[in-house]
Tab-separated table of C-alpha atoms in Angstrom:
chain	number	residue	atom	x	y	z
A	23	MET	CA	-20.691	4.341	-18.096
A	24	LEU	CA	-19.243	4.797	-21.563
A	25	ILE	CA	-20.054	2.203	-24.208
A	26	VAL	CA	-17.938	1.769	-27.341
A	27	ASN	CA	-20.203	0.800	-30.247
A	28	LEU	CA	-17.905	-0.506	-32.927
A	29	ASP	CA	-20.274	-3.101	-34.433
A	30	VAL	CA	-22.547	-0.583	-36.148
A	31	MET	CA	-19.685	1.314	-37.802
A	32	LEU	CA	-17.918	-1.924	-38.725
A	33	ALA	CA	-21.093	-3.167	-40.417
A	34	ARG	CA	-21.541	0.141	-42.280
A	35	ARG	CA	-17.968	0.131	-43.506
A	36	LYS	CA	-18.142	-3.629	-44.193
A	37	MET	CA	-14.991	-4.127	-42.190
A	38	SER	CA	-13.994	-7.029	-39.977
A	39	VAL	CA	-12.682	-6.659	-36.429
A	40	THR	CA	-9.390	-8.162	-37.583
A	41	GLU	CA	-8.984	-5.581	-40.325
A	42	LEU	CA	-9.877	-2.780	-37.918
A	43	ALA	CA	-7.298	-3.998	-35.396
A	44	GLN	CA	-4.655	-4.242	-38.108
A	45	ARG	CA	-5.324	-0.811	-39.542
A	46	VAL	CA	-5.587	0.900	-36.156
A	47	GLY	CA	-2.448	-0.885	-34.899
A	48	ILE	CA	-3.846	-2.500	-31.790
A	49	THR	CA	-4.343	-6.163	-30.956
A	50	LEU	CA	-7.569	-8.134	-31.384
A	51	ALA	CA	-7.562	-8.641	-27.627
A	52	ASN	CA	-7.622	-4.883	-27.070
A	53	ILE	CA	-10.464	-4.450	-29.556
A	54	SER	CA	-12.335	-7.122	-27.617
A	55	ILE	CA	-11.643	-5.254	-24.343
A	56	LEU	CA	-13.050	-2.089	-25.938
A	57	LYS	CA	-16.159	-3.822	-27.244
A	58	ASN	CA	-16.851	-5.612	-23.952
A	59	GLY	CA	-16.707	-2.411	-21.952
A	60	LYS	CA	-13.759	-3.614	-19.879
A	61	ALA	CA	-11.409	-0.845	-20.986
A	62	LYS	CA	-10.537	1.628	-18.248
A	63	ALA	CA	-9.326	4.347	-20.620
A	64	ILE	CA	-8.696	5.035	-24.275
A	65	ARG	CA	-5.906	7.195	-25.602
A	66	PHE	CA	-6.883	10.104	-27.857
A	67	SER	CA	-4.416	8.749	-30.430
A	68	THR	CA	-6.223	5.374	-30.484
A	69	LEU	CA	-9.645	7.040	-30.713
A	70	GLU	CA	-8.348	9.262	-33.520
A	71	LYS	CA	-7.070	6.248	-35.491
A	72	ILE	CA	-10.344	4.355	-35.001
A	73	CYS	CA	-12.326	7.380	-36.260
A	74	GLN	CA	-9.906	7.771	-39.175
A	75	VAL	CA	-10.205	4.115	-40.196
A	76	LEU	CA	-13.993	3.948	-39.728
A	77	GLU	CA	-14.475	7.436	-41.211
A	78	CYS	CA	-16.694	8.540	-38.342
A	79	GLN	CA	-16.958	10.948	-35.428
A	80	PRO	CA	-16.129	9.983	-31.824
A	81	GLY	CA	-19.804	10.417	-30.990
A	82	ASP	CA	-20.671	7.733	-33.547
A	83	ILE	CA	-18.864	5.090	-31.545
A	84	LEU	CA	-19.018	6.452	-27.976
A	85	GLU	CA	-22.242	6.393	-26.013
A	86	TYR	CA	-22.879	7.417	-22.420
A	87	ARG	CA	-25.352	5.393	-20.344
A	88	GLU	CA	-26.403	5.867	-16.733
A	89	ASP	CA	-25.314	2.950	-14.501
B	1	MET	CA	13.401	-6.423	-25.158
B	2	ASN	CA	15.165	-9.800	-24.984
B	3	LYS	CA	17.945	-8.280	-22.869
B	4	ILE	CA	15.375	-6.962	-20.382
B	5	LEU	CA	13.691	-10.382	-20.229
B	6	GLN	CA	17.013	-12.137	-19.728
B	7	SER	CA	18.112	-9.704	-17.022
B	8	ARG	CA	14.791	-10.175	-15.223
B	9	LYS	CA	15.198	-13.943	-15.292
B	10	CYS	CA	18.819	-13.541	-14.192
B	11	LEU	CA	17.680	-11.312	-11.321
B	12	ALA	CA	15.063	-13.858	-10.297
B	13	TRP	CA	17.642	-16.662	-10.283
B	14	MET	CA	20.078	-14.587	-8.213
B	15	LEU	CA	17.363	-13.789	-5.677
B	16	LYS	CA	16.392	-17.460	-5.504
B	17	ALA	CA	20.050	-18.390	-4.972
B	18	VAL	CA	20.242	-15.951	-2.065
B	19	THR	CA	17.046	-17.465	-0.641
B	20	LEU	CA	18.544	-20.957	-0.832
B	21	LEU	CA	21.744	-19.741	0.829
B	22	ALA	CA	19.744	-18.087	3.609
B	23	PHE	CA	17.771	-21.314	4.153
B	24	ALA	CA	20.947	-23.418	4.222
B	25	GLY	CA	22.693	-20.991	6.535
B	26	VAL	CA	19.894	-20.817	9.078
B	27	LEU	CA	19.309	-24.588	8.939
B	28	PHE	CA	23.017	-25.189	9.534
B	29	ALA	CA	23.066	-22.649	12.385
B	30	GLY	CA	20.160	-24.417	14.099
B	31	LEU	CA	21.712	-27.855	13.732
B	32	VAL	CA	25.378	-27.174	14.531
B	33	PRO	CA	26.505	-23.906	16.195
B	34	VAL	CA	23.393	-23.461	18.358
B	35	PRO	CA	23.547	-26.940	19.996
B	36	GLN	CA	27.313	-26.586	20.363
B	37	LEU	CA	26.866	-23.203	22.027
B	38	ALA	CA	24.243	-24.672	24.352
B	39	GLU	CA	26.647	-27.472	25.321
B	40	HIS	CA	29.393	-24.946	25.849
B	41	VAL	CA	27.198	-22.795	28.097
B	42	ALA	CA	25.988	-25.848	30.024
B	43	TYR	CA	29.594	-26.945	30.575
B	44	PHE	CA	31.010	-23.615	31.681
B	45	TRP	CA	27.901	-22.258	33.436
B	46	PRO	CA	26.238	-25.261	35.091
B	47	ASP	CA	23.513	-22.978	36.507
B	48	TYR	CA	22.112	-22.729	32.983
B	49	ALA	CA	22.625	-26.409	32.115
B	50	ASN	CA	18.955	-27.285	32.717
B	51	PHE	CA	17.890	-24.890	30.011
B	52	ALA	CA	20.308	-26.002	27.301
B	53	THR	CA	17.909	-28.407	25.546
B	54	ALA	CA	14.953	-26.032	25.929
B	55	ALA	CA	17.041	-23.225	24.440
B	56	VAL	CA	18.054	-25.326	21.404
B	57	ILE	CA	14.429	-26.336	20.774
B	58	TYR	CA	13.269	-22.735	21.295
B	59	VAL	CA	15.808	-21.353	18.816
B	60	ASN	CA	15.006	-23.946	16.136
B	61	LEU	CA	11.250	-23.445	16.509
B	62	GLY	CA	11.883	-19.727	16.256
B	63	PHE	CA	13.298	-20.254	12.776
B	64	ALA	CA	9.904	-21.485	11.505
B	65	PRO	CA	8.466	-18.020	10.665
B	66	PHE	CA	11.730	-17.236	8.885
B	67	TYR	CA	11.436	-20.414	6.785
B	68	GLY	CA	7.841	-19.413	5.991
B	69	ALA	CA	9.062	-15.997	4.872
B	70	LEU	CA	11.685	-17.686	2.656
B	71	VAL	CA	8.943	-19.755	0.946
B	72	LEU	CA	6.983	-16.549	0.288
B	73	ALA	CA	10.147	-14.840	-0.962
B	74	TRP	CA	10.757	-17.763	-3.368
B	75	GLN	CA	7.239	-17.350	-4.760
B	76	VAL	CA	7.730	-13.591	-5.183
B	77	PHE	CA	11.066	-14.107	-6.961
B	78	SER	CA	9.536	-16.739	-9.267
B	79	ALA	CA	6.825	-14.224	-10.189
B	80	ILE	CA	9.512	-11.601	-10.903
B	81	GLY	CA	11.130	-14.050	-13.319
B	82	ARG	CA	7.789	-14.428	-15.150
B	83	ASP	CA	7.432	-10.627	-15.443
B	84	GLU	CA	4.699	-10.626	-12.805
B	85	SER	CA	6.428	-8.356	-10.282
B	86	PHE	CA	3.578	-6.007	-9.481
B	87	THR	CA	0.575	-8.211	-8.840
B	88	ARG	CA	-2.006	-8.484	-6.095
B	89	ALA	CA	-0.674	-11.962	-5.323
B	90	ASN	CA	2.818	-10.581	-4.631
B	91	ALA	CA	1.356	-7.823	-2.458
B	92	ARG	CA	-0.435	-10.535	-0.441
B	93	ARG	CA	2.753	-12.606	-0.112
B	94	VAL	CA	4.770	-9.639	1.183
B	95	ARG	CA	1.954	-8.789	3.605
B	96	TRP	CA	2.056	-12.375	4.886
B	97	ALA	CA	5.830	-11.966	5.348
B	98	SER	CA	5.152	-8.939	7.570
B	99	TRP	CA	2.710	-11.006	9.674
B	100	LEU	CA	5.360	-13.731	9.998
B	101	ALA	CA	7.916	-11.156	11.160
B	102	LEU	CA	5.394	-9.925	13.716
B	103	ALA	CA	4.800	-13.512	14.855
B	104	GLU	CA	8.556	-13.848	15.304
B	105	VAL	CA	8.546	-10.722	17.495
B	106	VAL	CA	5.766	-12.161	19.662
B	107	TYR	CA	7.666	-15.467	19.881
B	108	LEU	CA	10.858	-13.676	20.952
B	109	LEU	CA	9.052	-11.636	23.596
B	110	GLY	CA	7.378	-14.825	24.830
B	111	GLY	CA	10.782	-16.498	25.080
B	112	LEU	CA	12.195	-13.500	26.902
B	113	VAL	CA	9.414	-13.735	29.473
B	114	TRP	CA	9.607	-17.557	29.800
B	115	PHE	CA	13.368	-17.811	30.185
B	116	GLY	CA	13.469	-14.614	32.216
B	117	ALA	CA	10.896	-15.949	34.707
B	118	ARG	CA	13.169	-18.966	35.241
B	119	GLN	CA	16.209	-16.699	35.620
B	120	ALA	CA	17.859	-18.443	32.683
B	121	LEU	CA	19.028	-15.311	30.900
B	122	ALA	CA	22.378	-13.598	31.072
B	123	ALA	CA	22.525	-9.847	30.412
B	124	VAL	CA	24.009	-10.367	26.942
B	125	THR	CA	21.205	-12.808	26.079
B	126	VAL	CA	18.578	-10.242	27.087
B	127	LEU	CA	20.275	-7.693	24.845
B	128	ALA	CA	20.324	-10.224	22.001
B	129	PHE	CA	16.609	-10.908	22.495
B	130	LEU	CA	15.800	-7.193	22.450
B	131	GLY	CA	17.992	-6.611	19.402
B	132	LEU	CA	16.306	-9.409	17.464
B	133	THR	CA	12.885	-8.121	18.547
B	134	LEU	CA	13.694	-4.684	17.132
B	135	LEU	CA	14.956	-6.261	13.902
B	136	GLY	CA	11.767	-8.297	13.640
B	137	LEU	CA	9.616	-5.204	14.200
B	138	ALA	CA	11.557	-3.295	11.559
B	139	ALA	CA	11.153	-6.179	9.102
B	140	ALA	CA	7.408	-6.363	9.827
B	141	VAL	CA	6.892	-2.635	9.242
B	142	LEU	CA	9.062	-2.568	6.103
B	143	CYS	CA	7.323	-5.603	4.601
B	144	TYR	CA	3.897	-4.110	5.332
B	145	ALA	CA	4.864	-0.812	3.698
B	146	LEU	CA	6.299	-2.702	0.716
B	147	SER	CA	3.079	-4.703	0.341
B	148	VAL	CA	1.053	-1.476	0.217
B	149	LEU	CA	3.349	-0.081	-2.487
B	150	ILE	CA	3.224	-3.314	-4.508
B	151	LEU	CA	-0.586	-3.284	-4.319
B	152	GLN	CA	-0.704	0.300	-5.568
B	153	ALA	CA	1.687	-0.581	-8.392
B	154	ALA	CA	-0.471	-3.621	-9.270
B	155	GLU	CA	-3.579	-1.411	-9.446
B	156	MET	CA	-1.750	1.077	-11.647
B	157	LYS	CA	-0.564	-1.744	-13.918
B	158	GLU	CA	-4.092	-3.148	-14.206
B	159	GLU	CA	-5.318	0.285	-15.189
B	160	ALA	CA	-2.485	0.724	-17.713
B	161	ASP	CA	-3.131	-2.737	-19.190
B	162	LEU	CA	-6.769	-1.761	-19.709
B	163	THR	CA	-5.873	1.525	-21.380
B	164	ILE	CA	-6.273	1.011	-25.109
Protein backbone atom coordinates (compact mmCIF):
# COMPACT_ATOMS: atom_id res chain seq x y z
CA MET A 1 0.00 0.00 0.00
CA LEU A 2 1.02 3.60 -0.54
CA ILE A 3 1.59 5.79 2.51
CA VAL A 4 1.53 9.59 2.33
CA ASN A 5 4.07 10.99 4.80
CA LEU A 6 3.20 14.63 5.18
CA ASP A 7 4.25 15.05 8.83
CA VAL A 8 7.99 14.94 8.16
CA MET A 9 7.86 17.54 5.38
CA LEU A 10 5.44 19.71 7.37
CA ALA A 11 7.84 19.66 10.32
CA ARG A 12 10.82 20.52 8.08
CA ARG A 13 9.00 23.41 6.47
CA LYS A 14 7.52 24.45 9.85
CA MET A 15 4.08 24.47 8.32
CA SER A 16 0.76 23.55 9.88
CA VAL A 17 -1.77 21.20 8.30
CA THR A 18 -4.21 24.10 8.08
CA GLU A 19 -1.74 26.24 6.16
CA LEU A 20 -0.92 23.34 3.85
CA ALA A 21 -4.61 22.74 3.13
CA GLN A 22 -5.15 26.43 2.45
CA ARG A 23 -2.18 26.79 0.14
CA VAL A 24 -2.85 23.56 -1.74
CA GLY A 25 -6.57 24.39 -2.05
CA ILE A 26 -8.05 21.29 -0.51
CA THR A 27 -10.03 20.86 2.70
CA LEU A 28 -8.62 19.83 6.08
CA ALA A 29 -10.82 16.74 5.86
CA ASN A 30 -9.12 15.70 2.63
CA ILE A 31 -5.67 16.25 4.14
CA SER A 32 -6.77 14.03 7.01
CA ILE A 33 -7.95 11.36 4.53
CA LEU A 34 -4.54 11.51 2.85
CA LYS A 35 -2.63 11.25 6.12
CA ASN A 36 -4.78 8.38 7.43
CA GLY A 37 -4.24 6.30 4.31
CA LYS A 38 -7.95 6.27 3.47
CA ALA A 39 -7.56 8.02 0.13
CA LYS A 40 -8.28 5.81 -2.87
CA ALA A 41 -6.48 8.04 -5.38
CA ILE A 42 -4.68 11.34 -5.66
CA ARG A 43 -4.79 13.59 -8.68
CA PHE A 44 -1.46 14.56 -10.25
CA SER A 45 -2.53 18.20 -9.93
CA THR A 46 -3.01 17.80 -6.15
CA LEU A 47 0.31 15.97 -5.77
CA GLU A 48 2.01 18.68 -7.83
CA LYS A 49 0.59 21.45 -5.61
CA ILE A 50 1.60 19.61 -2.43
CA CYS A 51 5.17 19.19 -3.75
CA GLN A 52 5.21 22.85 -4.82
CA VAL A 53 4.05 24.08 -1.41
CA LEU A 54 6.31 21.74 0.58
CA GLU A 55 9.21 22.23 -1.86
CA CYS A 56 9.83 18.50 -2.15
CA GLN A 57 9.76 15.56 -4.54
CA PRO A 58 6.84 13.10 -4.76
CA GLY A 59 9.16 10.42 -3.39
CA ASP A 60 9.67 12.52 -0.25
CA ILE A 61 6.04 12.16 0.72
CA LEU A 62 5.02 8.88 -0.96
CA GLU A 63 6.19 5.55 0.40
CA TYR A 64 5.31 2.05 -0.74
CA ARG A 65 4.89 -0.69 1.87
CA GLU A 66 4.00 -4.34 1.40
CA ASP A 67 0.60 -5.23 2.92
CA MET B 1 -25.29 25.25 -7.12
CA ASN B 2 -28.33 26.52 -5.21
CA LYS B 3 -30.53 25.96 -8.27
CA ILE B 4 -29.37 22.34 -8.49
CA LEU B 5 -30.07 21.84 -4.77
CA GLN B 6 -33.50 23.40 -5.07
CA SER B 7 -34.39 21.34 -8.14
CA ARG B 8 -33.28 18.17 -6.36
CA LYS B 9 -35.47 18.98 -3.37
CA CYS B 10 -38.31 19.89 -5.75
CA LEU B 11 -37.85 16.55 -7.53
CA ALA B 12 -37.90 14.70 -4.22
CA TRP B 13 -41.12 16.44 -3.18
CA MET B 14 -42.78 15.66 -6.52
CA LEU B 15 -41.81 12.00 -6.24
CA LYS B 16 -43.13 11.88 -2.68
CA ALA B 17 -46.39 13.48 -3.85
CA VAL B 18 -46.75 10.77 -6.50
CA THR B 19 -46.08 8.13 -3.83
CA LEU B 20 -48.82 9.58 -1.62
CA LEU B 21 -51.23 9.67 -4.56
CA ALA B 22 -50.43 6.05 -5.41
CA PHE B 23 -51.03 5.04 -1.77
CA ALA B 24 -54.33 6.94 -1.63
CA GLY B 25 -55.45 5.55 -4.96
CA VAL B 26 -54.75 1.93 -4.11
CA LEU B 27 -56.23 2.29 -0.61
CA PHE B 28 -59.39 3.81 -2.09
CA ALA B 29 -59.57 1.06 -4.74
CA GLY B 30 -59.37 -1.63 -2.06
CA LEU B 31 -62.03 -0.02 0.11
CA VAL B 32 -64.60 1.12 -2.47
CA PRO B 33 -64.53 -0.17 -6.08
CA VAL B 34 -63.28 -3.67 -5.24
CA PRO B 35 -66.03 -4.46 -2.66
CA GLN B 36 -68.61 -2.87 -4.94
CA LEU B 37 -67.41 -4.99 -7.85
CA ALA B 38 -67.56 -8.10 -5.67
CA GLU B 39 -71.16 -7.26 -4.70
CA HIS B 40 -72.00 -6.64 -8.32
CA VAL B 41 -70.54 -9.99 -9.39
CA ALA B 42 -72.28 -11.79 -6.53
CA TYR B 43 -75.60 -10.22 -7.54
CA PHE B 44 -75.41 -10.90 -11.25
CA TRP B 45 -73.48 -14.19 -11.11
CA PRO B 46 -74.75 -16.01 -8.01
CA ASP B 47 -72.42 -18.95 -8.78
CA TYR B 48 -69.53 -16.75 -7.68
CA ALA B 49 -71.34 -15.22 -4.69
CA ASN B 50 -69.59 -17.51 -2.18
CA PHE B 51 -66.23 -16.13 -3.20
CA ALA B 52 -67.07 -12.43 -3.04
CA THR B 53 -65.77 -11.86 0.51
CA ALA B 54 -62.72 -14.06 -0.05
CA ALA B 55 -61.93 -12.13 -3.23
CA VAL B 56 -62.15 -8.74 -1.46
CA ILE B 57 -59.87 -9.95 1.35
CA TYR B 58 -57.48 -11.52 -1.18
CA VAL B 59 -57.23 -8.31 -3.22
CA ASN B 60 -56.65 -6.10 -0.17
CA LEU B 61 -54.01 -8.44 1.26
CA GLY B 62 -52.39 -8.44 -2.16
CA PHE B 63 -51.84 -4.70 -1.84
CA ALA B 64 -49.50 -5.22 1.14
CA PRO B 65 -46.30 -5.76 -0.90
CA PHE B 66 -47.21 -2.68 -2.93
CA TYR B 67 -47.58 -0.60 0.26
CA GLY B 68 -44.19 -1.95 1.38
CA ALA B 69 -42.68 -0.87 -1.93
CA LEU B 70 -44.22 2.60 -1.47
CA VAL B 71 -42.53 2.91 1.96
CA LEU B 72 -39.19 1.98 0.37
CA ALA B 73 -39.83 4.43 -2.47
CA TRP B 74 -40.53 7.20 0.09
CA GLN B 75 -37.19 6.48 1.77
CA VAL B 76 -35.37 6.54 -1.57
CA PHE B 77 -37.00 9.85 -2.54
CA SER B 78 -36.14 11.38 0.85
CA ALA B 79 -32.50 10.37 0.27
CA ILE B 80 -32.62 11.99 -3.19
CA GLY B 81 -33.76 15.22 -1.54
CA ARG B 82 -30.72 15.08 0.79
CA ASP B 83 -28.36 14.59 -2.18
CA GLU B 84 -27.84 10.94 -1.24
CA SER B 85 -29.15 9.39 -4.46
CA PHE B 86 -26.39 6.89 -5.12
CA THR B 87 -25.81 5.11 -1.84
CA ARG B 88 -25.59 1.50 -0.76
CA ALA B 89 -28.70 2.05 1.36
CA ASN B 90 -30.73 3.08 -1.70
CA ALA B 91 -29.42 0.09 -3.65
CA ARG B 92 -30.63 -2.14 -0.79
CA ARG B 93 -34.05 -0.46 -0.73
CA VAL B 94 -34.56 -0.93 -4.48
CA ARG B 95 -33.44 -4.56 -4.17
CA TRP B 96 -36.02 -5.06 -1.41
CA ALA B 97 -38.63 -3.54 -3.76
CA SER B 98 -37.74 -6.21 -6.34
CA TRP B 99 -38.22 -8.95 -3.71
CA LEU B 100 -41.61 -7.44 -2.82
CA ALA B 101 -42.62 -7.47 -6.49
CA LEU B 102 -41.57 -11.11 -6.68
CA ALA B 103 -43.60 -11.85 -3.54
CA GLU B 104 -46.58 -10.23 -5.25
CA VAL B 105 -46.08 -12.53 -8.26
CA VAL B 106 -46.03 -15.59 -5.99
CA TYR B 107 -49.16 -14.31 -4.21
CA LEU B 108 -50.96 -13.81 -7.53
CA LEU B 109 -50.03 -17.27 -8.78
CA GLY B 110 -51.17 -18.71 -5.44
CA GLY B 111 -54.49 -16.91 -5.81
CA LEU B 112 -54.84 -18.14 -9.37
CA VAL B 113 -54.38 -21.72 -8.19
CA TRP B 114 -56.66 -21.34 -5.12
CA PHE B 115 -59.56 -19.67 -6.89
CA GLY B 116 -59.02 -21.79 -9.98
CA ALA B 117 -59.23 -25.03 -7.97
CA ARG B 118 -62.62 -23.86 -6.67
CA GLN B 119 -63.72 -22.92 -10.20
CA ALA B 120 -64.24 -19.34 -9.07
CA LEU B 121 -62.51 -17.69 -12.01
CA ALA B 122 -64.00 -16.34 -15.19
CA ALA B 123 -61.82 -16.25 -18.32
CA VAL B 124 -61.33 -12.48 -18.05
CA THR B 125 -60.23 -12.86 -14.41
CA VAL B 126 -57.62 -15.45 -15.41
CA LEU B 127 -56.31 -13.05 -18.04
CA ALA B 128 -56.20 -10.27 -15.45
CA PHE B 129 -54.26 -12.52 -13.06
CA LEU B 130 -51.76 -13.44 -15.77
CA GLY B 131 -51.40 -9.82 -16.87
CA LEU B 132 -50.69 -8.66 -13.32
CA THR B 133 -48.24 -11.54 -12.84
CA LEU B 134 -46.29 -10.43 -15.91
CA LEU B 135 -46.31 -6.82 -14.68
CA GLY B 136 -45.05 -7.97 -11.29
CA LEU B 137 -42.26 -10.01 -12.90
CA ALA B 138 -41.25 -7.05 -15.05
CA ALA B 139 -41.20 -4.78 -11.99
CA ALA B 140 -39.11 -7.31 -10.05
CA VAL B 141 -36.52 -7.63 -12.83
CA LEU B 142 -36.36 -3.87 -13.46
CA CYS B 143 -35.97 -3.07 -9.76
CA TYR B 144 -33.23 -5.68 -9.39
CA ALA B 145 -31.35 -4.28 -12.39
CA LEU B 146 -31.78 -0.75 -11.03
CA SER B 147 -30.42 -1.82 -7.63
CA VAL B 148 -27.29 -3.24 -9.30
CA LEU B 149 -26.76 0.02 -11.19
CA ILE B 150 -27.31 2.13 -8.05
CA LEU B 151 -24.78 -0.02 -6.17
CA GLN B 152 -22.20 0.45 -8.92
CA ALA B 153 -22.85 4.20 -8.92
CA ALA B 154 -22.49 4.26 -5.10
CA GLU B 155 -19.13 2.47 -5.35
CA MET B 156 -17.97 4.91 -8.01
CA LYS B 157 -19.07 7.85 -5.85
CA GLU B 158 -17.24 6.46 -2.82
CA GLU B 159 -14.12 6.15 -4.92
CA ALA B 160 -14.53 9.68 -6.31
CA ASP B 161 -15.12 11.09 -2.81
CA LEU B 162 -11.86 9.49 -1.69
CA THR B 163 -9.92 10.89 -4.63
CA ILE B 164 -8.00 13.89 -3.36
